[in-house]
Tab-separated table of C-alpha atoms in Angstrom:
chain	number	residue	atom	x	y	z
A	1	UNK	CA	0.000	0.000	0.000
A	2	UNK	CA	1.214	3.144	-0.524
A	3	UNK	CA	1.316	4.447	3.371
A	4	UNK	CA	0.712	7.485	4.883
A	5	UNK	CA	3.158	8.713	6.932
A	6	UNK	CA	6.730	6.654	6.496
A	7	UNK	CA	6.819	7.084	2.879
A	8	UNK	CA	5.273	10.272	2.178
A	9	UNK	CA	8.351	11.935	4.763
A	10	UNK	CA	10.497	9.599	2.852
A	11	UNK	CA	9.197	11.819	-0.015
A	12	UNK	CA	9.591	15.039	1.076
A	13	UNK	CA	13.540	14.164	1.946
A	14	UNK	CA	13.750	13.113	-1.592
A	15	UNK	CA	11.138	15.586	-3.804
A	16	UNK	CA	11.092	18.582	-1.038
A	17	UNK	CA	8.100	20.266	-0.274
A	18	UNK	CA	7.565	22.155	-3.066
A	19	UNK	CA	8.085	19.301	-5.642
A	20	UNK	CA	6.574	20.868	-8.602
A	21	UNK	CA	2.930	18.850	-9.895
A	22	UNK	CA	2.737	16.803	-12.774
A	23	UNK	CA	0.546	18.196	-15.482
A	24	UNK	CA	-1.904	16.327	-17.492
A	25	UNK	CA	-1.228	14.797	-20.627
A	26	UNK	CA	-2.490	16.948	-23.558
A	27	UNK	CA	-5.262	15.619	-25.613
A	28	UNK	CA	-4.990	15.996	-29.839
A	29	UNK	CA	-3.196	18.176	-31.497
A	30	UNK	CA	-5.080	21.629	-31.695
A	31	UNK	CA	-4.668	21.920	-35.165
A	32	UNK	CA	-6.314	18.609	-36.606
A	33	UNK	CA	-9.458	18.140	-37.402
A	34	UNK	CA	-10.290	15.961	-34.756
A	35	UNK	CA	-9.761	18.728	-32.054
A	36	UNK	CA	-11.691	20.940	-33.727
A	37	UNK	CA	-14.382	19.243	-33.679
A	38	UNK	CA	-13.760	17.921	-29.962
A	39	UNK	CA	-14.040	21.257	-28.357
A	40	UNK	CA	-16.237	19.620	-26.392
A	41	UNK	CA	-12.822	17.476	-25.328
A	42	UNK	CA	-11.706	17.023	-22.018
A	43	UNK	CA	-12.247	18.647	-18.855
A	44	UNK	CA	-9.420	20.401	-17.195
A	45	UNK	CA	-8.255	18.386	-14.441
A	46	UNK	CA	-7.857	20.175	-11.000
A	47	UNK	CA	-8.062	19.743	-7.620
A	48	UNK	CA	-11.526	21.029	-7.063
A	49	UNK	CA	-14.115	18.211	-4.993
A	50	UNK	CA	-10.454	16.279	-3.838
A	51	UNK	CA	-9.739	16.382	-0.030
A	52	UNK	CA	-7.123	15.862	2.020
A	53	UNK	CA	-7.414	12.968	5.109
A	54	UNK	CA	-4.980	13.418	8.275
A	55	UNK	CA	-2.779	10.222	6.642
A	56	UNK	CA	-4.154	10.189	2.704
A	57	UNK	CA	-6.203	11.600	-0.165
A	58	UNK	CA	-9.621	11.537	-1.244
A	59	UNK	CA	-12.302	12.695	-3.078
A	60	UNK	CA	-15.641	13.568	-2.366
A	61	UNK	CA	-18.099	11.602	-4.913
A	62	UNK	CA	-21.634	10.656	-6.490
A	63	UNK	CA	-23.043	8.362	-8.397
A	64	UNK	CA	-25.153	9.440	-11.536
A	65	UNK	CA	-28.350	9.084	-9.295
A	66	UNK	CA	-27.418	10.989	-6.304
A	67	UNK	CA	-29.913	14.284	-5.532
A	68	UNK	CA	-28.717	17.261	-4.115
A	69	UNK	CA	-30.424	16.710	-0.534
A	70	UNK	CA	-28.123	13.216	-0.352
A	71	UNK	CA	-25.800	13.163	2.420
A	72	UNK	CA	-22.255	13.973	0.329
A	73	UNK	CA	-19.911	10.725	0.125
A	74	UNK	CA	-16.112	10.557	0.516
A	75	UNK	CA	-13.898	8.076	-1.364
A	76	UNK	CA	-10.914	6.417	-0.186
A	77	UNK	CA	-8.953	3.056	0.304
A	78	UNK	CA	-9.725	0.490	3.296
A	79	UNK	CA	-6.834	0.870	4.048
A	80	UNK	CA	-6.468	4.230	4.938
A	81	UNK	CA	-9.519	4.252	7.612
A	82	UNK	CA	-8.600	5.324	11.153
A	83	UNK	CA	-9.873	2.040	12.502
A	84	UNK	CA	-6.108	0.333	10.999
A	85	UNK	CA	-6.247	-2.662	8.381
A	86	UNK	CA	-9.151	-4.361	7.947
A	87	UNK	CA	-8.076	-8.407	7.798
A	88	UNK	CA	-8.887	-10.452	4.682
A	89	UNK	CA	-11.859	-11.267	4.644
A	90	UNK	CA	-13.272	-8.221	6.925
A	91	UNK	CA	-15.741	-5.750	5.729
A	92	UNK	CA	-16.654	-2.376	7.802
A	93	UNK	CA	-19.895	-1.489	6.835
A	94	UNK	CA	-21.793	1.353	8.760
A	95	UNK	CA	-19.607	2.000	11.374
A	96	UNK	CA	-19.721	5.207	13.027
A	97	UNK	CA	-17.267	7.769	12.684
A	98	UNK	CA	-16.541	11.736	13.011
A	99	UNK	CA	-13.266	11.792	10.736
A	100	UNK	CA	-12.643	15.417	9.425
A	101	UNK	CA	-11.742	15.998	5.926
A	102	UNK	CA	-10.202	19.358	4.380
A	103	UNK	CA	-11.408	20.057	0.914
A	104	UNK	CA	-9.686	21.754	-1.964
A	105	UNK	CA	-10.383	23.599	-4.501
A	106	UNK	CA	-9.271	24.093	-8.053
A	107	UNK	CA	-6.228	25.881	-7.646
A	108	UNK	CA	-5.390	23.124	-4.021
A	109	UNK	CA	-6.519	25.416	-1.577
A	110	UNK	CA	-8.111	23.922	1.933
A	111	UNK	CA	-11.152	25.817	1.481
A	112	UNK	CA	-12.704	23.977	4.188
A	113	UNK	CA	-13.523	21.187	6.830
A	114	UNK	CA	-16.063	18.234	5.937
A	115	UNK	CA	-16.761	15.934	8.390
A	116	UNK	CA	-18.005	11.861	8.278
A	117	UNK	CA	-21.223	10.410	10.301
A	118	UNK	CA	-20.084	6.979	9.585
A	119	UNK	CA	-17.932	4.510	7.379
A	120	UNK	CA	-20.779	3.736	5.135
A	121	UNK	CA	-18.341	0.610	3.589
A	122	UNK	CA	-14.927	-0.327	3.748
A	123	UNK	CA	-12.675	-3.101	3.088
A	124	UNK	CA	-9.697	-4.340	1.705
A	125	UNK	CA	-10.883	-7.745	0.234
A	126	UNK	CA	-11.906	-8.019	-3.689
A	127	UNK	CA	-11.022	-4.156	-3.217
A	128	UNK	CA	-9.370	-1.117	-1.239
A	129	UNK	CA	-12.015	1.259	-0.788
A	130	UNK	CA	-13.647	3.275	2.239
A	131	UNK	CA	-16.534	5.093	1.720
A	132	UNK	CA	-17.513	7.864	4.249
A	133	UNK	CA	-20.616	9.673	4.875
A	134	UNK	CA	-20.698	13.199	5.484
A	135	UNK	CA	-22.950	14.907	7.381
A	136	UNK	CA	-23.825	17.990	4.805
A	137	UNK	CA	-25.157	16.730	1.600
A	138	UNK	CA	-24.054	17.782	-1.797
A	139	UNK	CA	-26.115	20.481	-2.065
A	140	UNK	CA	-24.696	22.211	0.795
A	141	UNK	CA	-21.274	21.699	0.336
A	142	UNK	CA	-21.782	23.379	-3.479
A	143	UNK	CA	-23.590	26.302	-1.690
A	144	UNK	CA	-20.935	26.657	0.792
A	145	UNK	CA	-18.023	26.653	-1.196
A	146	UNK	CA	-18.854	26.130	-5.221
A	147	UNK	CA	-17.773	23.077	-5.158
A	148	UNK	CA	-19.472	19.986	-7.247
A	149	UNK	CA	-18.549	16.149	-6.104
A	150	UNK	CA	-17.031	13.991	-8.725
A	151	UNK	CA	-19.050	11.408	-10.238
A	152	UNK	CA	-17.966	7.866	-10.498
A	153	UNK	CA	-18.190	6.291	-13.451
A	154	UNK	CA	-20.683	3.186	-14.219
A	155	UNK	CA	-18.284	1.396	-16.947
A	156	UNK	CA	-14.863	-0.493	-16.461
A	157	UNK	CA	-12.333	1.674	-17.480
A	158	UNK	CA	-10.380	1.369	-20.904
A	159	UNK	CA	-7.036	0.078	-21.719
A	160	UNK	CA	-5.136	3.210	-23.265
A	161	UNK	CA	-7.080	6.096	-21.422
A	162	UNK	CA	-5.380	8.891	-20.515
A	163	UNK	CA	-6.308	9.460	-16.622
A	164	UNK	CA	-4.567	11.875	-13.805
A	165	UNK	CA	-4.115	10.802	-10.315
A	166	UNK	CA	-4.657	14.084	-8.014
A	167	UNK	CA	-3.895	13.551	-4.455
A	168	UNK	CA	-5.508	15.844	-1.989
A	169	UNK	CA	-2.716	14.941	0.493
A	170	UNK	CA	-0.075	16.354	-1.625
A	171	UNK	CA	-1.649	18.889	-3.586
A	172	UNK	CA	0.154	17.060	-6.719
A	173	UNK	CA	-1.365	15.035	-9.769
A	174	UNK	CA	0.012	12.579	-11.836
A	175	UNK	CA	-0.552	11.606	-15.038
A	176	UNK	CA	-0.360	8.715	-17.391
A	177	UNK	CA	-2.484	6.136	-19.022
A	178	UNK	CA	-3.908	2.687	-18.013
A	179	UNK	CA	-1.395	-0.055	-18.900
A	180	UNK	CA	-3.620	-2.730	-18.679
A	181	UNK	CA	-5.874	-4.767	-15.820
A	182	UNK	CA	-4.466	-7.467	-13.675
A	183	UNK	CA	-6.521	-10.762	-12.844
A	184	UNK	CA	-5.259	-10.607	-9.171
A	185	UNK	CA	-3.002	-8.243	-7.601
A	186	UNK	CA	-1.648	-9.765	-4.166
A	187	UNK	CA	0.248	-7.945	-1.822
A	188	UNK	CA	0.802	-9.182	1.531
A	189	UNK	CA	-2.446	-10.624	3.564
A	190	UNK	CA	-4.300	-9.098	0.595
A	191	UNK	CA	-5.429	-10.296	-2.831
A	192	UNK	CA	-8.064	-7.564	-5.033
A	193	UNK	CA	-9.481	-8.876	-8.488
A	194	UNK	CA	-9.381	-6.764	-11.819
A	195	UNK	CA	-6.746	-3.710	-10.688
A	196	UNK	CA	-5.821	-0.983	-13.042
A	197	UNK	CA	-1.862	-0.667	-13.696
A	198	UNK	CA	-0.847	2.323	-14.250
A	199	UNK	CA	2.072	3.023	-17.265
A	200	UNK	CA	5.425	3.798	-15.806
A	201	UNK	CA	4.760	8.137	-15.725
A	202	UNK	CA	2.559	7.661	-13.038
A	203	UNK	CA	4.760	7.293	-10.099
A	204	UNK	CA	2.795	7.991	-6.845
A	205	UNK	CA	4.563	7.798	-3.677
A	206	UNK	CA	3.664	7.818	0.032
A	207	UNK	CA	0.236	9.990	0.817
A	208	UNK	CA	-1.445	9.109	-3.174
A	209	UNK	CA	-3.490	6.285	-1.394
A	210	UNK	CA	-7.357	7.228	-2.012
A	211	UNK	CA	-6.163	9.723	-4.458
A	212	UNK	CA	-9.314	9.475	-7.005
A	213	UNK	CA	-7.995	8.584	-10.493
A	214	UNK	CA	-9.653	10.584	-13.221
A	215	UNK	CA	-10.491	10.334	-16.628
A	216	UNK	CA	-9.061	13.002	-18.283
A	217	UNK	CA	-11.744	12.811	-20.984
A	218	UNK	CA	-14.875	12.553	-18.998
A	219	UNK	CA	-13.849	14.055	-15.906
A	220	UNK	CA	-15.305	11.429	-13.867
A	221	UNK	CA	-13.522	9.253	-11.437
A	222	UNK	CA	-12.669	5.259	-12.524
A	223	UNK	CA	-10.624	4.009	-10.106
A	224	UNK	CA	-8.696	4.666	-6.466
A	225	UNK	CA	-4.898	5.071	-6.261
A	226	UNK	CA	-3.498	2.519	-3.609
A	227	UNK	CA	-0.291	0.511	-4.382
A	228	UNK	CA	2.421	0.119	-6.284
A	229	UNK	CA	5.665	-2.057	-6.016
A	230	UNK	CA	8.457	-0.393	-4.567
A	231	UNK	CA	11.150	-2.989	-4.111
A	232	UNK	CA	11.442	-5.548	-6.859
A	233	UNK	CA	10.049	-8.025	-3.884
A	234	UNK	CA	7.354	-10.823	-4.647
A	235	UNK	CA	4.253	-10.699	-3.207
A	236	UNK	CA	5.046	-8.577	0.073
A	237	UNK	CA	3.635	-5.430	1.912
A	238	UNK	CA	4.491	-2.637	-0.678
A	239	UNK	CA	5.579	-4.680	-3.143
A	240	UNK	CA	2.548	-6.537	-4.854
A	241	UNK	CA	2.691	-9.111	-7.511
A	242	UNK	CA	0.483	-9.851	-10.376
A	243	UNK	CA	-0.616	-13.330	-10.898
A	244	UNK	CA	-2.773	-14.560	-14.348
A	245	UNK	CA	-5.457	-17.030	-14.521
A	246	UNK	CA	-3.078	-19.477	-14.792
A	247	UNK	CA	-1.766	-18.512	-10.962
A	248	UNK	CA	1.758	-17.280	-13.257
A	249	UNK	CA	3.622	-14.654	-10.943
A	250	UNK	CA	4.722	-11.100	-12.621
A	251	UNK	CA	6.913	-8.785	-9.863
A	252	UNK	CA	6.859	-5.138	-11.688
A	253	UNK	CA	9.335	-2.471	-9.818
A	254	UNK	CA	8.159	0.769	-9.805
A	255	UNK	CA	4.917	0.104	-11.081
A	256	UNK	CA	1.872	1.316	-9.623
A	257	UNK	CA	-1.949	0.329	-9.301
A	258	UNK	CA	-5.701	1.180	-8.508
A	259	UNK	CA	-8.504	-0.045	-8.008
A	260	UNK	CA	-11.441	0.301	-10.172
A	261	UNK	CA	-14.507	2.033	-8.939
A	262	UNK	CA	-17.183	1.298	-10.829
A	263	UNK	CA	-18.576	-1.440	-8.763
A	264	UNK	CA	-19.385	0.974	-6.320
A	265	UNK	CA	-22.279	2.526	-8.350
A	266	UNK	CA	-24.635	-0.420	-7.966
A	267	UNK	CA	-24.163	-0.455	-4.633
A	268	UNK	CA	-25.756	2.818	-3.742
A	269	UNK	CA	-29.346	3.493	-3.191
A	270	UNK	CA	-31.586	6.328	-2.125
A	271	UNK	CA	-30.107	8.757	0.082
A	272	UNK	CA	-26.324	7.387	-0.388
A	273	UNK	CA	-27.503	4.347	1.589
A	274	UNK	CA	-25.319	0.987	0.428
A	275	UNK	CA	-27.044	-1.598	0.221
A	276	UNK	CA	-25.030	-4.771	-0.667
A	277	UNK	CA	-27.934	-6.762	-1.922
A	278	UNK	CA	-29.158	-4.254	-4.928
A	279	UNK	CA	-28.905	-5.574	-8.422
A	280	UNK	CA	-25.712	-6.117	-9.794
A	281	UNK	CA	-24.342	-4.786	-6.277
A	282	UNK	CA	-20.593	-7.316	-6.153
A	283	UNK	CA	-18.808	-5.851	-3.575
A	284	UNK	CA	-17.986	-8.321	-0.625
A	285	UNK	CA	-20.638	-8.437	2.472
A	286	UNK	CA	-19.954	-8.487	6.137
């Protein structure tokens, strides 16, 4: 996992504070055809709807349902809750909590402070994902500061797409494109199921965990930053492995993951309420 605390100061020895951001990839060139008639083409992406947790990043999201009078919903990984690690196996699922949240805007600015009522979901089986809910809804938080929630997208994301990983905790994106999908990433304790790898330009460090990762077409979020493998080890806390149908082992140094987010959607109801028995609704139960 890519931890909080040891290997973000790791980063600041080596980057320094004011480690410049990554920008985006650009899109088509401005003068072809194709960009021309794109100018509907992708969103700039910022900061804006991304917070920052005490140890990691995160982003505060919506399905393509949600209403405005919804309690607001923050995205993360498991394994970033304040309640440690969940176990293999373990699922955290309405669990009360008051975690505070500083959200940013555009430009990275803490603008303010959001706080949870409860874990509405977390694990780190299948996935790594916490979801929080808030206690102001979306609709307040726009009307308080003018800032929207990202939505999650309902499709699995697409081999080639450009995306940007912007971490709330750092106030730095990264960008890149998805490499390809493993069948089962394993890292320690921990095995998840269809994980996005990341090409080699995206190389989060320490603090990225939760960080949304973004579509840089679309806008909308398809997966969460939360590994990569930092040692050339097989199979071992911060160094996952990728193993095939076939149970073949692949050890990739330097390479870095997510997981999608997608699966989410069906999850959510009315009101932001998960319910794990809706239709289509995969993620693992209590």
């Amino acid at each position: 996992m890519k931890k909080p605390l040891v290997g973000a100061l790791f980063a600041v020895l080596l980057l320094g504070a004011g480690a410049a951001p990554a920008t985006a990839a650009t899109g088509h060139d401005a003068s072809s055809p194709a960009a021309v008639k794109e100018k509907v083409r992708p969103k700039a992406v910022n900061f804006a709807g991304t917070v920052a947790l005490s140890n990691c990043s995160g982003s505060v999201v919506r399905t393509p349902n949600s209403q405005p009078g919804d309690p607001a919903l923050v995205l993360s990984n498991g394994h970033c809750m304040e309640t440690g690690f969940p176990g293999p196996g373990e699922v955290v699922f309405g669990q009360p909590s008051t975690r505070s949240f500083t959200l940013l805007n555009a430009s990275g600015s803490g603008v303010g402070t959001l706080r949870a009522s409860k874990i509405a979901y977390g694990t780190m089986t299948d996935t790594d994902i916490s979801v929080y809910q808030l206690t102001r809804t979306y609709a307040q938080i726009e009307s308080t500061y003018g800032i929207k929630a990202l939505e999650l997208n309902t499709a699995h994301p697409v081999q080639g797409t450009a995306i940007t990983v912007v971490s709330g905790y750092w106030k730095r994106t990264y960008a890149c494109n998805v490499d390809g999908f493993v069948y089962r990433l394993k890292e320690g304790e921990w095995t998840w199921k269809d994980s996005v790898r990341y090409t080699s330009a995206c190389q989060t460090i320490g603090g990225t965990s939760g960080s949304p990762v973004i579509d840089n077409a679309t806008g909308k979020v398809v997966a969460v930053n939360n590994t990569g493998n930092e040692d050339g080890q097989e199979c071992t806390d911060n160094n996952p492995c990728e193993v095939d149908e076939n149970g073949n082992v692949t050890v990739r140094e330097g390479i870095n993951y997510a997981q999608e987010t997608y699966g989410i959607v069906p999850c959510i109801g009315a009101g932001s309420q998960f319910d794990l028995d809706r239709a289509g609704c995969a993620l693992p139960k209590p």
